[in-house]
XYZ file of C-alpha atoms in Angstrom:
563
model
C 47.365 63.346 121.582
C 47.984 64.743 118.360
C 47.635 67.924 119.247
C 49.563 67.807 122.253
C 52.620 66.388 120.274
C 52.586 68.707 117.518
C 51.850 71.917 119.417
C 54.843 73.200 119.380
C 55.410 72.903 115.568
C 52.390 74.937 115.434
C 52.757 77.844 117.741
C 56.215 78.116 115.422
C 54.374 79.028 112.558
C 52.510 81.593 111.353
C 49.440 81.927 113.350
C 46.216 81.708 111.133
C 43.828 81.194 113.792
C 43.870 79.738 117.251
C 41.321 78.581 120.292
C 43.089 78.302 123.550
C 43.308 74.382 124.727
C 42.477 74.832 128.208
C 42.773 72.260 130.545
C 40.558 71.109 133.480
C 41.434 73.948 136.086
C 44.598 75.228 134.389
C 45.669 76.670 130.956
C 48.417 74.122 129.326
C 51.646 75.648 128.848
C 53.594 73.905 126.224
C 57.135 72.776 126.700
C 59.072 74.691 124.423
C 61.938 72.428 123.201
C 64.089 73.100 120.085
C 64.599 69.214 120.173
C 61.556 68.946 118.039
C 62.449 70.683 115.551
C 63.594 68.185 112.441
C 67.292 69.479 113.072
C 69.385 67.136 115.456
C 70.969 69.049 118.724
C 73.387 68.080 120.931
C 71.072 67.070 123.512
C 69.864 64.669 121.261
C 72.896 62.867 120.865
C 73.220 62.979 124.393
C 70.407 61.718 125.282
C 70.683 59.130 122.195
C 67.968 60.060 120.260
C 68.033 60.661 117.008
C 65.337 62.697 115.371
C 66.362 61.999 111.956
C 66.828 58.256 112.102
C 63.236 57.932 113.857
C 63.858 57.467 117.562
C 61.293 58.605 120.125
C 60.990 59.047 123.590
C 61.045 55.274 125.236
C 58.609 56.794 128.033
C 55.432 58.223 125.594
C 56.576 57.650 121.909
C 56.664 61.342 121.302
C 59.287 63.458 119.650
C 61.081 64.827 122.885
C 64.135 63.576 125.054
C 63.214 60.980 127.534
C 64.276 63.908 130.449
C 61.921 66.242 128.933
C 59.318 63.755 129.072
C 56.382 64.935 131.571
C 55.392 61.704 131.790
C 58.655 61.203 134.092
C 57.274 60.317 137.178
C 53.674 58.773 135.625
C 52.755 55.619 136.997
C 52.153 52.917 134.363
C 48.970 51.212 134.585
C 49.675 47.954 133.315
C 52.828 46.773 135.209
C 52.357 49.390 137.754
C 56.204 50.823 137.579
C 57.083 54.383 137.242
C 58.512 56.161 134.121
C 56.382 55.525 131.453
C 52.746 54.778 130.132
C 50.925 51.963 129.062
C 51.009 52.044 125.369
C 55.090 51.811 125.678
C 55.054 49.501 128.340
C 57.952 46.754 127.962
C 55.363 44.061 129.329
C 52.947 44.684 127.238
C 53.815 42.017 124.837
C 52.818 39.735 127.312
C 49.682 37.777 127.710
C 48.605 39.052 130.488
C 49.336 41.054 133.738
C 52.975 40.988 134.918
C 53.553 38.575 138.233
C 53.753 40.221 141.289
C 50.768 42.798 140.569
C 47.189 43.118 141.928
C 45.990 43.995 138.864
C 43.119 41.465 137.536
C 42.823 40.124 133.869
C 39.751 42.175 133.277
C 41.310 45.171 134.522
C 44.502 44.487 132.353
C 42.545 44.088 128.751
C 40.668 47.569 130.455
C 44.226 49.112 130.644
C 45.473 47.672 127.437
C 41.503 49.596 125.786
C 42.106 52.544 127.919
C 45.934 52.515 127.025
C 46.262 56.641 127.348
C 43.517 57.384 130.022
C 45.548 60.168 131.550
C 43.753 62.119 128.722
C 40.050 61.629 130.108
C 39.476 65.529 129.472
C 41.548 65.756 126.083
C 40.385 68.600 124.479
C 36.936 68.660 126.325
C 37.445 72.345 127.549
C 38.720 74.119 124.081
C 37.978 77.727 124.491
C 35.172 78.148 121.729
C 31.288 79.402 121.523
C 30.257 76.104 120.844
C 28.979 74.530 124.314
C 29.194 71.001 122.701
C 26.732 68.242 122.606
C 24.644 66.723 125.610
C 22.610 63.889 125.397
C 19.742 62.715 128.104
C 20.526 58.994 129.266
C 18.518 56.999 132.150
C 20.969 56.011 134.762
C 19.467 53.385 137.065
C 15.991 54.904 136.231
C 17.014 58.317 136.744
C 17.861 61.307 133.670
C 20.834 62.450 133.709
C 22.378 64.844 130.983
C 25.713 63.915 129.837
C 27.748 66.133 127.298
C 29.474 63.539 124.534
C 33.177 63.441 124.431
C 34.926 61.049 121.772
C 38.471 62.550 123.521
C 36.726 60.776 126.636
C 38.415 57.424 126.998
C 36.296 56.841 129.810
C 32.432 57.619 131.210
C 32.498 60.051 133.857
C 30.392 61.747 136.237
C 30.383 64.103 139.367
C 29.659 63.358 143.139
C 26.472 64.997 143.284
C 25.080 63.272 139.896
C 25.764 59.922 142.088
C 24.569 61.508 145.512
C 21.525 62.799 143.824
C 20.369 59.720 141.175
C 22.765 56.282 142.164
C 23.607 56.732 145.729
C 21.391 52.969 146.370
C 24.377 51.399 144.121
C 27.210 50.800 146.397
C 30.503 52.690 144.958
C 33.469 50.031 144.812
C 37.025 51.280 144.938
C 38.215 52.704 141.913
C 40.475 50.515 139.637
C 42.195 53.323 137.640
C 44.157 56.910 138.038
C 43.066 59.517 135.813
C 44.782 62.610 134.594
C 43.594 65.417 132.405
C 45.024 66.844 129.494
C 47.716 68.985 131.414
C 48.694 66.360 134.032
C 46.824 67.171 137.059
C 45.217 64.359 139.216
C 41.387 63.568 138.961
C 40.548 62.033 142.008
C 37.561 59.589 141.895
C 35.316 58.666 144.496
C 35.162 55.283 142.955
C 33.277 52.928 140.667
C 29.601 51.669 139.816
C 28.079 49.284 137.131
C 24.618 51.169 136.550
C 21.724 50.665 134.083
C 21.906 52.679 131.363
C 18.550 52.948 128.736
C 18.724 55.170 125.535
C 15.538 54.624 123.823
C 14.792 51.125 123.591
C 18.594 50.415 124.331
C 19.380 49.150 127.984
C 23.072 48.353 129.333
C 24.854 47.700 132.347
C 27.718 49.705 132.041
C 30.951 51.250 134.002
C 31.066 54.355 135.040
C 33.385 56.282 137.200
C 32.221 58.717 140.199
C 34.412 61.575 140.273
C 35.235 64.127 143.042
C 33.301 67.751 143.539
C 31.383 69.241 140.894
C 32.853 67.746 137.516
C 30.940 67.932 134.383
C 29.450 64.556 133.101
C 30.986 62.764 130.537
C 30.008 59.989 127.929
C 33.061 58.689 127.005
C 34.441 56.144 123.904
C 33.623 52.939 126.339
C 30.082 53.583 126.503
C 29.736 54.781 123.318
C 31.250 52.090 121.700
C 27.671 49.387 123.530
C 25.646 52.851 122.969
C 23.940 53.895 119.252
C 23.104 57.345 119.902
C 20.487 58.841 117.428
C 23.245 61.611 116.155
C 20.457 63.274 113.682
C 18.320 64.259 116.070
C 20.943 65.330 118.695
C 22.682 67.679 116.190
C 18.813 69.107 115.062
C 18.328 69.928 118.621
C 21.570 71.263 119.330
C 22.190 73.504 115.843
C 18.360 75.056 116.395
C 19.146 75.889 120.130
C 22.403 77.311 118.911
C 20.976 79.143 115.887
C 19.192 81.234 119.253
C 20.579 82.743 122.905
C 19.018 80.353 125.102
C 18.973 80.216 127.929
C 20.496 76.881 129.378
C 17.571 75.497 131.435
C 15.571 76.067 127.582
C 18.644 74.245 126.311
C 17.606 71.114 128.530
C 14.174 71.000 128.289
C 14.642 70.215 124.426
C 17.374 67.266 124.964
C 14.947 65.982 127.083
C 12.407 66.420 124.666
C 14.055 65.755 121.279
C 11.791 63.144 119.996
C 9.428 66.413 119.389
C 11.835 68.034 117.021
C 12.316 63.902 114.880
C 12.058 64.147 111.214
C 8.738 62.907 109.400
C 4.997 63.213 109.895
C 3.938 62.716 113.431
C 0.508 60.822 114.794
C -1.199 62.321 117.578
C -2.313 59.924 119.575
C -5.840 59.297 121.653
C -7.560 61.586 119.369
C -9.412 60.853 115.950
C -11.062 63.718 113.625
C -14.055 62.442 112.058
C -16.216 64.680 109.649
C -19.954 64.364 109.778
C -22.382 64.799 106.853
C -25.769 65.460 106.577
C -27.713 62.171 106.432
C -30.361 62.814 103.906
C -27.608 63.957 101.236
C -26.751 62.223 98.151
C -22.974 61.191 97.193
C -21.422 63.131 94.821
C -18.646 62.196 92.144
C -16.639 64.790 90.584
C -14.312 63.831 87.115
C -10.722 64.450 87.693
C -9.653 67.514 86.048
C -7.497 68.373 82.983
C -3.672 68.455 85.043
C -1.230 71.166 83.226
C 1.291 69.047 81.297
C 4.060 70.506 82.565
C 2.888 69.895 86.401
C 1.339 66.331 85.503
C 5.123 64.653 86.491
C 5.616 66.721 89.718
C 2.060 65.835 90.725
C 2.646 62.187 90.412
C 5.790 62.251 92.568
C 3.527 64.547 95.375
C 1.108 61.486 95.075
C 3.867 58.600 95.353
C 5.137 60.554 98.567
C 1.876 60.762 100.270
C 0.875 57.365 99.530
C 4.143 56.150 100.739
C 3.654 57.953 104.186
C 0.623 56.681 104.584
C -1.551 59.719 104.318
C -3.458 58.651 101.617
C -4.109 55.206 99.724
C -5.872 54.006 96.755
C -8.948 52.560 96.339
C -10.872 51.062 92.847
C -14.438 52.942 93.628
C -15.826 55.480 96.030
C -19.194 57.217 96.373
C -17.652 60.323 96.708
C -14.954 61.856 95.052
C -13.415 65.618 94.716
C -11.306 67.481 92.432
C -7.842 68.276 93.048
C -6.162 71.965 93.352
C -2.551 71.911 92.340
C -1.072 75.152 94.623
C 2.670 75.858 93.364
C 5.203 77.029 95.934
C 8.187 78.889 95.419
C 10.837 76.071 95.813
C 8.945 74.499 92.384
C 7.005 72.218 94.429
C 3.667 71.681 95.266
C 0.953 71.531 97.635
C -2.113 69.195 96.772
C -5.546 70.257 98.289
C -8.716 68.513 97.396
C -11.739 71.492 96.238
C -13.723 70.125 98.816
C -16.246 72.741 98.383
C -18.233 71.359 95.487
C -18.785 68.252 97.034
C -18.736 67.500 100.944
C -18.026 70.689 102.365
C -21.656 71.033 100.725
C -23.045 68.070 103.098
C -21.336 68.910 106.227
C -22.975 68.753 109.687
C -20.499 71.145 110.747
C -18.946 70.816 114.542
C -19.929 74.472 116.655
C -16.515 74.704 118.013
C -15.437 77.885 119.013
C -12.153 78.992 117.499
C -10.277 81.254 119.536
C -11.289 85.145 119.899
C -7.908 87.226 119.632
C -8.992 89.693 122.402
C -9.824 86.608 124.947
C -6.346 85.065 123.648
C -4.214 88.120 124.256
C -5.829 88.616 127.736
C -4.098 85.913 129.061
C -0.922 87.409 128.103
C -0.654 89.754 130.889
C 1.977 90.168 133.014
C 4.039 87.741 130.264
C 7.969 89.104 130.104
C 9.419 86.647 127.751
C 7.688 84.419 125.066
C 7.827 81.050 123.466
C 6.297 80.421 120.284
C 5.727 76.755 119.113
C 5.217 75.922 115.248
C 3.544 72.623 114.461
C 4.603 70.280 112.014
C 2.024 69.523 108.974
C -0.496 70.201 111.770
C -3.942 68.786 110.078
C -2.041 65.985 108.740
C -0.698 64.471 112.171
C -4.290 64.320 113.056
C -5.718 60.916 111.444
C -9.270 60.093 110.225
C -11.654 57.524 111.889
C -12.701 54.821 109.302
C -15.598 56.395 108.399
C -14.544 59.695 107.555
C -12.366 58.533 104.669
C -15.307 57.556 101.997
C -15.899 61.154 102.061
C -12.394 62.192 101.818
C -11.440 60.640 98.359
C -10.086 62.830 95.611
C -9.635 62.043 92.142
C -6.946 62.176 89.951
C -5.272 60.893 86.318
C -3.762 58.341 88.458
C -7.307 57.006 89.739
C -9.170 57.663 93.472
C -6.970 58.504 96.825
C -8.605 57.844 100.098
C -7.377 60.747 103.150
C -6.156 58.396 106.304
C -5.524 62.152 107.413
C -6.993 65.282 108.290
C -7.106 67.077 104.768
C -6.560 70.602 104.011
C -10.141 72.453 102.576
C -12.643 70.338 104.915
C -14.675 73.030 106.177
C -14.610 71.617 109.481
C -10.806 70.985 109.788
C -10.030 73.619 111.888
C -13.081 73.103 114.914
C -11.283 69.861 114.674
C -8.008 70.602 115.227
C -8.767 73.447 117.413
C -10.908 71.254 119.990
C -8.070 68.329 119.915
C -5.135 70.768 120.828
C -7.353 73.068 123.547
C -7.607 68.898 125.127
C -4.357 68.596 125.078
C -3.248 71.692 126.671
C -6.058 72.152 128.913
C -5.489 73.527 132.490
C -1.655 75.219 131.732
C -1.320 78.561 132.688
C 0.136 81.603 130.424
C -0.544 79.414 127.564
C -2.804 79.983 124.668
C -2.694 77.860 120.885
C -4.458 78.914 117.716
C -4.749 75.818 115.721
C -1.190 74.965 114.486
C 0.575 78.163 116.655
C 1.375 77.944 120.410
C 2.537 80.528 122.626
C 3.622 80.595 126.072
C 4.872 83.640 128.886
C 5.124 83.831 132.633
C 5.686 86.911 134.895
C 9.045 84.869 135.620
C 12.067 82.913 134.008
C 11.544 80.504 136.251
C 7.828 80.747 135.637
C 8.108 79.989 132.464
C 10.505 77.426 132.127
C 8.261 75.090 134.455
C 5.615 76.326 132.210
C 7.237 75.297 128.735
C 8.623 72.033 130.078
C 5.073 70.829 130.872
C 3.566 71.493 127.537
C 6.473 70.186 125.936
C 5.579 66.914 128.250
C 2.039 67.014 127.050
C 2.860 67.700 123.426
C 5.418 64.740 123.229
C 3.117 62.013 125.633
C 0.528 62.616 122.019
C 3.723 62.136 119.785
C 2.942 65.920 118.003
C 5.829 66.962 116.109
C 7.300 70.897 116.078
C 9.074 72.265 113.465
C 12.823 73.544 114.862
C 13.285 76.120 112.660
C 9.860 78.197 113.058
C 9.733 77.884 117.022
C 11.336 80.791 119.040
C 12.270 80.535 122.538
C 12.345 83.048 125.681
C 12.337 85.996 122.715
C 11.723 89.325 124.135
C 8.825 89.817 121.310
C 7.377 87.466 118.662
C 4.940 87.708 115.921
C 1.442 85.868 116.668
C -1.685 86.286 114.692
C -0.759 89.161 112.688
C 0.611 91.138 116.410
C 3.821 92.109 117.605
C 3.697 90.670 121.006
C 6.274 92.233 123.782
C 6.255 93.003 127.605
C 4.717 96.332 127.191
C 1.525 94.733 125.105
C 0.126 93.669 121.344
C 0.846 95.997 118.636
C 0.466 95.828 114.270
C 3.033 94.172 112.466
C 5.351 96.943 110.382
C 4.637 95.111 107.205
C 0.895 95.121 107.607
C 1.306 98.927 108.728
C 3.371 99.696 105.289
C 0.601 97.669 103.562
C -1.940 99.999 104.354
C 0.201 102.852 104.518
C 0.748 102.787 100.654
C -2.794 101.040 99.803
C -3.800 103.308 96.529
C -7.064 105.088 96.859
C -9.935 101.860 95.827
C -11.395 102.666 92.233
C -14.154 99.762 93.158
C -16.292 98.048 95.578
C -13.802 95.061 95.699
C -10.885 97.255 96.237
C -12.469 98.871 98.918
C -13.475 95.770 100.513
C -10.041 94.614 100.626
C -8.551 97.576 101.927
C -11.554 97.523 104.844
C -10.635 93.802 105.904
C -7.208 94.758 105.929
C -7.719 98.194 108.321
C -10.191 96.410 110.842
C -8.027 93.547 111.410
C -6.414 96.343 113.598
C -9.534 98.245 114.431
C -8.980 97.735 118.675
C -6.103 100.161 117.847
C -8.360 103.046 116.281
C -11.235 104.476 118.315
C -14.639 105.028 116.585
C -13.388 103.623 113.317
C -16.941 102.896 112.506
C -17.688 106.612 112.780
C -14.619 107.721 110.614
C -14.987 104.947 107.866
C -18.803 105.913 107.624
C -18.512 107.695 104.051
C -16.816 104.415 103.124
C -19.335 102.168 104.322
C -22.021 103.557 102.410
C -20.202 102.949 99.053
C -21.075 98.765 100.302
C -24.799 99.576 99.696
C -26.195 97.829 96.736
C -28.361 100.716 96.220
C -25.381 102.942 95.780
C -23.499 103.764 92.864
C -19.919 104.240 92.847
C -18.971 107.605 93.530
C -15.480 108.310 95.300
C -16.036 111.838 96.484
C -13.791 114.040 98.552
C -15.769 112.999 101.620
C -14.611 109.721 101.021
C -10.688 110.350 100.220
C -10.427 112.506 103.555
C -12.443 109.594 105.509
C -9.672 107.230 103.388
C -6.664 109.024 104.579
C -7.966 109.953 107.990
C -7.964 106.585 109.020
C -4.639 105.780 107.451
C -2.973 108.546 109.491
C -4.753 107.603 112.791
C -3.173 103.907 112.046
């Protein structure tokens, strides 16, 4: 309203910037009138107004003559008469409805709400990149995505959303005449009360059934009985943006926003439990010595994981472990227990076979787009079974913490992990996960979108949680494991390629080791490595001495080049 009263004003001035305000199924031309300027014209005295003394049109309230109004021939829809609209209605300092009109109570205090409902679409179709918000509601037990619109005075949606999800409800004449923001008529089917759930919000609400293929909209009146959970609809909606995605992609996570919430998830229907060794003794390790400096910044990293619930503390334990302090680069830190001088020690360890990265990448083929899936804290939405915790404790300054959760450093955390996600996802096509990392393809779009909305499904029926800003969606290539991944097949990551590209020539046995790991991570790219790396191998021999000869350099470079 503002905007349509002040437009002129604006397109008088210097133009900064500027969307075009686009109305449904026309662009809105502007009245150009020099009457609303802050001068007084003739026409104004004519018409007796009187800009300056501050006199408005009798039919709207704007700043126009009443014979320039183009709400001339509107219908008012509280005393029904011609000429003006409700919110300058002369009878609408009565009580109620005037005599001699159809018009309910109900419908009246509706009108009086409503007041300028001629602007259902308001500024709903501003030319801009932004597609706006949507929302997934349950109509009458049905989904139905709805795109929010606070310049909505009323809830709105198309004939073939009712056809398709309401047509049981019968449809009751509609009550009200709706206009959008330039004027023209929306004609409506009618009316419906329907059931409306939003989480663990239900409502009967209104909602009018417009004609032909109308977008759905969630106006002021239902948003006014309706909380919507506005955090997690603008986390969806800014991390789908962020990407080009493909609309159908776009709807799928709506749906499935609960997977994108903020704070640690709990998969549910699984436990981890570690086993050890029966015939092994406990062992008790003394806290360490704890930097000064880090000794505050630990304490807070133990308040927060007490607080959500991922560890507790207990006054005595059979078993406890040292703490590693691991500094990350925003000056926080990352506490790991050194489980490997006590119960990694003791373990019965699970033989669970983690995926082979040949096997993995077979299942890739024919794949033309990919989705790659990032889990949240992985190990620690995983929880312990009571008995696994009197292993887990660690000890620090502040006294013994017992793991509720799936720790980082337990030798058999990632069989664990591993077995509970292949359960999970078992039986989907095109899909493959490596612990915490999931990717999907198809030969298709459509393929793949049926594909991705079903392990979406199964990830959000165990409550996992994803993290929004690591997963990529329909991307032409992606990085997994260490491999560029892409239509045409797997190939080495340019950083790992640089890596070895400028590796130094090794002046030990543990520089050469290093430089060996590194090179056969990619050895299914180079033929008879084994063959070419030979001179380097025999440098491993404990029965060797050190001796980097030319042999070796040319064996060194060789398989550098080849790479």
């Amino acid at each position: 309203m503002e905007m349509a009263t002040k437009n002129t004003e604006v397109m008088s001035q210097p133009a900064i910037g500027s969307v075009n305000v686009v109305s449904k199924g026309q662009r809105y031309k502007p009245r150009k009138s020099k009457h609303w300027g802050t001068e007084r014209s003739h026409s104004d005295k004519a018409e007796g107004t009187n800009s300056d003394s501050g006199k408005r049109c009798f039919r709207c309230g704007g700043k126009h003559t009443p014979a320039d109004c183009k709400f001339l021939h509107a219908q008012c829809y509280v005393c029904q008469k011609e000429g003006h609209i409700g919110k300058k209605c002369p009878t609408k300092r009565s009580k109620g409805p005037v005599s001699g009109t159809n018009i309910s109570k109900t419908k009246y205090l509706e009108a009086q709400e409503l007041k300028d409902d001629e602007f259902l679409y308001g500024l709903y179709n501003v030319a801009s990149v932004d597609k706006g918000y949507k929302v997934n509601l349950n109509l009458n037990g049905c989904p139905v995505q709805m795109e929010i619109d606070t310049g909505a005075a009323i809830t709105i949606c198309s004939e073939k959303v009712y056809t398709d999800h309401l047509s049981q409800l019968s449809l009751q004449k509609p009550t009200v005449k709706l206009k959008d923001y330039g004027g023209v008529n929306v004609p409506l089917r009618g009316e419906v009360t329907v059931p409306v759930t939003y989480g663990n919000q239900s409502h009967n609400l209104l909602l009018r059934v417009a004609c032909g293929n109308r977008p759905s909209l969630l106006g002021r009146n239902w948003l006014s009985h309706i909380k919507l959970d506005w955090p997690i609809i603008f986390t969806v909606t800014q991390s789908v943006q962020s990407q080009r995605i493909d609309t159908s992609v776009k709807e799928l996570l709506v749906k499935h926003h609960k997977l994108f919430q903020k704070g640690l998830g709990t998969i549910q229907k699984f436990k981890a439990h570690v086993k050890v060794r029966s015939d092994v003794q406990p062992i008790f390790c003394k806290a360490r010595a704890v930097p000064f400096s880090l000794k505050e910044t630990l304490e807070k990293e133990l308040h927060r994981l007490e607080n959500e619930g991922i560890v507790s503390r207990v006054e005595q334990s059979d078993w406890a472990t040292p703490v590693v302090i691991v500094p990350k680069a925003d000056k926080s830190i990352r506490l790991c227990g050194d489980f490997k001088v006590t119960v990694n020690k003791c373990l019965d360890e699970q033989q669970y076979p983690l995926p082979n990265v040949e096997d993995m990448f077979a299942q890739l083929a024919g794949g033309q787009k990919f989705t790659k899936l990032d889990l949240s804290k992985a190990y620690q939405q995983l929880t312990l079974d009571e008995a696994s915790g009197k292993y887990l404790t660690i000890t620090t300054h502040l006294g013994l913490f017992k793991y509720h959760r799936l720790p980082l450093g337990v030798a058999s955390a990632p069989a664990i992990f591993q077995s509970v996600m292949d359960q999970i996802l078992q039986g989907v096509p095109h899909t493959m996960c490596c612990i915490d990392d999931i990717l999907v393809t198809a030969p298709s779009d459509s393929e793949h979108i049926k594909i991705l909305g079903e392990v979406l499904r199964r990830l959000e029926e165990h409550h996992v949680r994803l993290r929004e800003d690591k997963c990529k969606f329909m991307e032409d290539t992606v990085k997994y494991m260490g491999h560029m991944v892409d239509r045409e097949g797997i190939h080495p990551t340019e950083a790992k390629i640089e890596a070895i590209k400028n590796a130094p020539s090794p002046t030990n046995v543990s520089e050469l080791k290093s430089f060996l790991g590194l090179l056969n991570y990619y050895c299914q790219y180079m033929p008879n490595l084994s063959t070419k790396l030979q001179p380097l191998h025999e440098l491993l021999r404990q029965d060797t001495s050190w001796n980097w000869t030319l042999q070796c350099e040319c064996a060194f470079r060789s398989c550098k080049d080849q790479l």
